[in-house]
Amino acid sequence: MKKTETMTLPESYTVGSEESITSVETDLVLHKSTIYFLKSDSIGQGSEELGKVLIKSFFYTLAEADQVPGTIILLNRAVLLACEESPVLESLLALEERGTQILSCGTCLDYYKMKEKVVSGKVSNMYTLVELLNSATKVVSL
């Protein structure tokens, strides 16, 4: 989505010594190039119970945030988060509604025999995931 906005500056605003600016045109390209990259169905190491509480809290908070990531990539046990009975399913669905792309590794889903139980997002492959990671302006790994 592209948005053009005109902003009027005070007449006394000058650039350099000779040029006065009365208006500025800016092109704002609205894109979400931040990717969240998850490898587990919990956060951190140590207590698995605490890690599962943290992942649920993280996704709830992320879904409620003013800005949401463009993409969430789920690898290894993290693919379970997008499947039936996931404790974060409601949050993932809310993120999808707000425009976040949820991608789960197909190989990982096959390994856990969960491909038929995916509820949120799409099944993807490593080529697509690597391409997205390489083109992202920011990757947050959990």
mmCIF file of C-alpha atoms in Angstrom:
data_model
loop_
_atom_site.group_PDB
_atom_site.id
_atom_site.type_symbol
_atom_site.label_atom_id
_atom_site.label_comp_id
_atom_site.label_asym_id
_atom_site.label_seq_id
_atom_site.Cartn_x
_atom_site.Cartn_y
_atom_site.Cartn_z
ATOM 1 C CA MET A 1 0.000 0.000 0.000
ATOM 2 C CA LYS A 2 1.407 3.387 -0.945
ATOM 3 C CA LYS A 3 0.351 6.609 0.688
ATOM 4 C CA THR A 4 1.235 10.151 -0.355
ATOM 5 C CA GLU A 5 1.034 12.851 2.264
ATOM 6 C CA THR A 6 1.628 16.603 1.974
ATOM 7 C CA MET A 7 2.903 18.476 4.983
ATOM 8 C CA THR A 8 3.043 22.282 5.216
ATOM 9 C CA LEU A 9 5.906 23.764 7.190
ATOM 10 C CA PRO A 10 6.085 27.216 8.790
ATOM 11 C CA GLU A 11 7.162 29.936 6.340
ATOM 12 C CA SER A 12 10.256 30.673 8.410
ATOM 13 C CA TYR A 13 11.645 27.156 7.949
ATOM 14 C CA THR A 14 14.683 27.299 5.676
ATOM 15 C CA VAL A 15 17.089 24.826 4.204
ATOM 16 C CA GLY A 16 20.590 26.068 3.533
ATOM 17 C CA SER A 17 20.810 29.824 3.156
ATOM 18 C CA GLU A 18 18.530 30.532 0.199
ATOM 19 C CA GLU A 19 15.749 27.961 -0.174
ATOM 20 C CA SER A 20 12.490 28.189 1.736
ATOM 21 C CA ILE A 21 10.263 25.154 1.988
ATOM 22 C CA THR A 22 6.513 25.635 2.019
ATOM 23 C CA SER A 23 5.499 22.022 1.539
ATOM 24 C CA VAL A 24 7.100 18.618 1.514
ATOM 25 C CA GLU A 25 5.763 15.572 -0.291
ATOM 26 C CA THR A 26 6.635 12.191 1.147
ATOM 27 C CA ASP A 27 5.893 8.725 -0.130
ATOM 28 C CA LEU A 28 5.216 6.302 2.682
ATOM 29 C CA VAL A 29 5.440 2.668 1.712
ATOM 30 C CA LEU A 30 3.565 0.700 4.310
ATOM 31 C CA HIS A 31 5.121 -2.741 4.582
ATOM 32 C CA LYS A 32 5.811 -5.097 7.402
ATOM 33 C CA SER A 33 9.255 -6.551 6.895
ATOM 34 C CA THR A 34 9.819 -7.709 10.471
ATOM 35 C CA ILE A 35 9.887 -11.479 10.874
ATOM 36 C CA TYR A 36 9.504 -13.376 14.142
ATOM 37 C CA PHE A 37 11.362 -16.691 13.952
ATOM 38 C CA LEU A 38 10.419 -19.375 16.493
ATOM 39 C CA LYS A 39 12.020 -22.784 16.993
ATOM 40 C CA SER A 40 10.124 -24.049 20.018
ATOM 41 C CA ASP A 41 6.664 -24.171 21.551
ATOM 42 C CA SER A 42 8.025 -22.467 24.675
ATOM 43 C CA ILE A 43 10.320 -19.531 25.429
ATOM 44 C CA GLY A 44 13.719 -19.865 27.056
ATOM 45 C CA GLN A 45 15.521 -22.698 28.738
ATOM 46 C CA GLY A 46 15.082 -24.090 32.199
ATOM 47 C CA SER A 47 11.536 -24.649 33.358
ATOM 48 C CA GLU A 48 9.380 -25.968 30.505
ATOM 49 C CA GLU A 49 6.270 -25.005 32.464
ATOM 50 C CA LEU A 50 7.465 -21.401 32.716
ATOM 51 C CA GLY A 51 8.443 -21.422 29.027
ATOM 52 C CA LYS A 52 4.905 -22.388 28.034
ATOM 53 C CA VAL A 53 3.432 -19.629 30.221
ATOM 54 C CA LEU A 54 5.817 -17.144 28.602
ATOM 55 C CA ILE A 55 4.965 -18.185 25.024
ATOM 56 C CA LYS A 56 1.255 -17.803 25.729
ATOM 57 C CA SER A 57 1.809 -14.376 27.283
ATOM 58 C CA PHE A 58 4.101 -13.340 24.421
ATOM 59 C CA PHE A 59 1.592 -14.154 21.683
ATOM 60 C CA TYR A 60 -1.320 -12.617 23.585
ATOM 61 C CA THR A 61 0.664 -9.396 24.009
ATOM 62 C CA LEU A 62 1.880 -9.431 20.398
ATOM 63 C CA ALA A 63 -1.693 -9.820 19.112
ATOM 64 C CA GLU A 64 -2.757 -6.812 21.218
ATOM 65 C CA ALA A 65 0.206 -4.603 20.226
ATOM 66 C CA ASP A 66 -0.156 -1.503 18.050
ATOM 67 C CA GLN A 67 2.280 -2.922 15.482
ATOM 68 C CA VAL A 68 2.351 -6.547 14.428
ATOM 69 C CA PRO A 69 5.063 -8.368 12.493
ATOM 70 C CA GLY A 70 4.672 -9.034 8.798
ATOM 71 C CA THR A 71 5.547 -12.706 9.168
ATOM 72 C CA ILE A 72 5.927 -15.345 11.859
ATOM 73 C CA ILE A 73 7.991 -18.380 10.884
ATOM 74 C CA LEU A 74 7.532 -21.574 12.909
ATOM 75 C CA LEU A 75 10.206 -24.296 12.823
ATOM 76 C CA ASN A 76 10.753 -27.517 14.772
ATOM 77 C CA ARG A 77 8.405 -27.754 17.814
ATOM 78 C CA ALA A 78 7.132 -24.225 17.171
ATOM 79 C CA VAL A 79 4.938 -25.630 14.364
ATOM 80 C CA LEU A 80 2.766 -27.164 17.091
ATOM 81 C CA LEU A 81 1.688 -23.631 18.014
ATOM 82 C CA ALA A 82 -0.296 -23.337 14.764
ATOM 83 C CA CYS A 83 -2.135 -26.641 15.251
ATOM 84 C CA GLU A 84 -5.357 -27.754 16.930
ATOM 85 C CA GLU A 85 -5.377 -27.424 20.726
ATOM 86 C CA SER A 86 -2.493 -24.939 20.751
ATOM 87 C CA PRO A 87 -2.562 -22.609 23.770
ATOM 88 C CA VAL A 88 -1.727 -19.656 21.467
ATOM 89 C CA LEU A 89 -4.097 -20.474 18.614
ATOM 90 C CA GLU A 90 -6.506 -17.635 19.395
ATOM 91 C CA SER A 91 -3.633 -15.128 19.371
ATOM 92 C CA LEU A 92 -2.226 -16.488 16.099
ATOM 93 C CA LEU A 93 -5.642 -16.226 14.458
ATOM 94 C CA ALA A 94 -5.949 -12.632 15.722
ATOM 95 C CA LEU A 95 -2.523 -11.826 14.263
ATOM 96 C CA GLU A 96 -3.569 -13.332 10.930
ATOM 97 C CA GLU A 97 -6.689 -11.142 10.933
ATOM 98 C CA ARG A 98 -4.433 -8.115 11.380
ATOM 99 C CA GLY A 99 -2.305 -9.088 8.384
ATOM 100 C CA THR A 100 0.498 -11.181 9.857
ATOM 101 C CA GLN A 101 1.527 -14.106 7.677
ATOM 102 C CA ILE A 102 2.008 -17.319 9.711
ATOM 103 C CA LEU A 103 4.237 -19.910 8.027
ATOM 104 C CA SER A 104 4.960 -23.392 9.375
ATOM 105 C CA CYS A 105 7.755 -25.648 8.138
ATOM 106 C CA GLY A 106 6.209 -28.551 6.202
ATOM 107 C CA THR A 107 9.082 -30.929 7.010
ATOM 108 C CA CYS A 108 8.621 -30.215 10.724
ATOM 109 C CA LEU A 109 4.863 -30.791 10.525
ATOM 110 C CA ASP A 110 5.494 -34.109 8.750
ATOM 111 C CA TYR A 111 7.975 -35.127 11.442
ATOM 112 C CA TYR A 112 5.448 -34.457 14.220
ATOM 113 C CA LYS A 113 2.613 -35.913 12.091
ATOM 114 C CA MET A 114 0.642 -32.678 12.491
ATOM 115 C CA LYS A 115 0.238 -31.411 8.919
ATOM 116 C CA GLU A 116 -3.480 -32.239 8.903
ATOM 117 C CA LYS A 117 -4.015 -30.381 12.193
ATOM 118 C CA VAL A 118 -2.771 -26.936 11.141
ATOM 119 C CA VAL A 119 -5.404 -24.301 11.920
ATOM 120 C CA SER A 120 -3.484 -21.027 11.661
ATOM 121 C CA GLY A 121 -1.356 -19.931 8.733
ATOM 122 C CA LYS A 122 0.060 -21.887 5.839
ATOM 123 C CA VAL A 123 2.423 -24.803 5.395
ATOM 124 C CA SER A 124 5.629 -23.640 3.752
ATOM 125 C CA ASN A 125 8.989 -24.974 2.616
ATOM 126 C CA MET A 126 12.569 -24.106 3.450
ATOM 127 C CA TYR A 127 13.157 -22.270 0.153
ATOM 128 C CA THR A 128 10.374 -19.800 0.889
ATOM 129 C CA LEU A 129 11.398 -19.406 4.530
ATOM 130 C CA VAL A 130 15.046 -18.713 3.654
ATOM 131 C CA GLU A 131 14.010 -16.228 0.967
ATOM 132 C CA LEU A 132 11.842 -14.345 3.459
ATOM 133 C CA LEU A 133 14.563 -14.328 6.113
ATOM 134 C CA ASN A 134 17.136 -13.059 3.614
ATOM 135 C CA SER A 135 14.900 -10.199 2.478
ATOM 136 C CA ALA A 136 13.703 -9.105 5.939
ATOM 137 C CA THR A 137 14.869 -5.815 7.383
ATOM 138 C CA LYS A 138 14.595 -7.233 10.911
ATOM 139 C CA VAL A 139 14.418 -10.791 12.278
ATOM 140 C CA VAL A 140 13.466 -11.457 15.896
ATOM 141 C CA SER A 141 14.441 -14.965 16.982
ATOM 142 C CA LEU A 142 12.827 -16.615 20.005
#
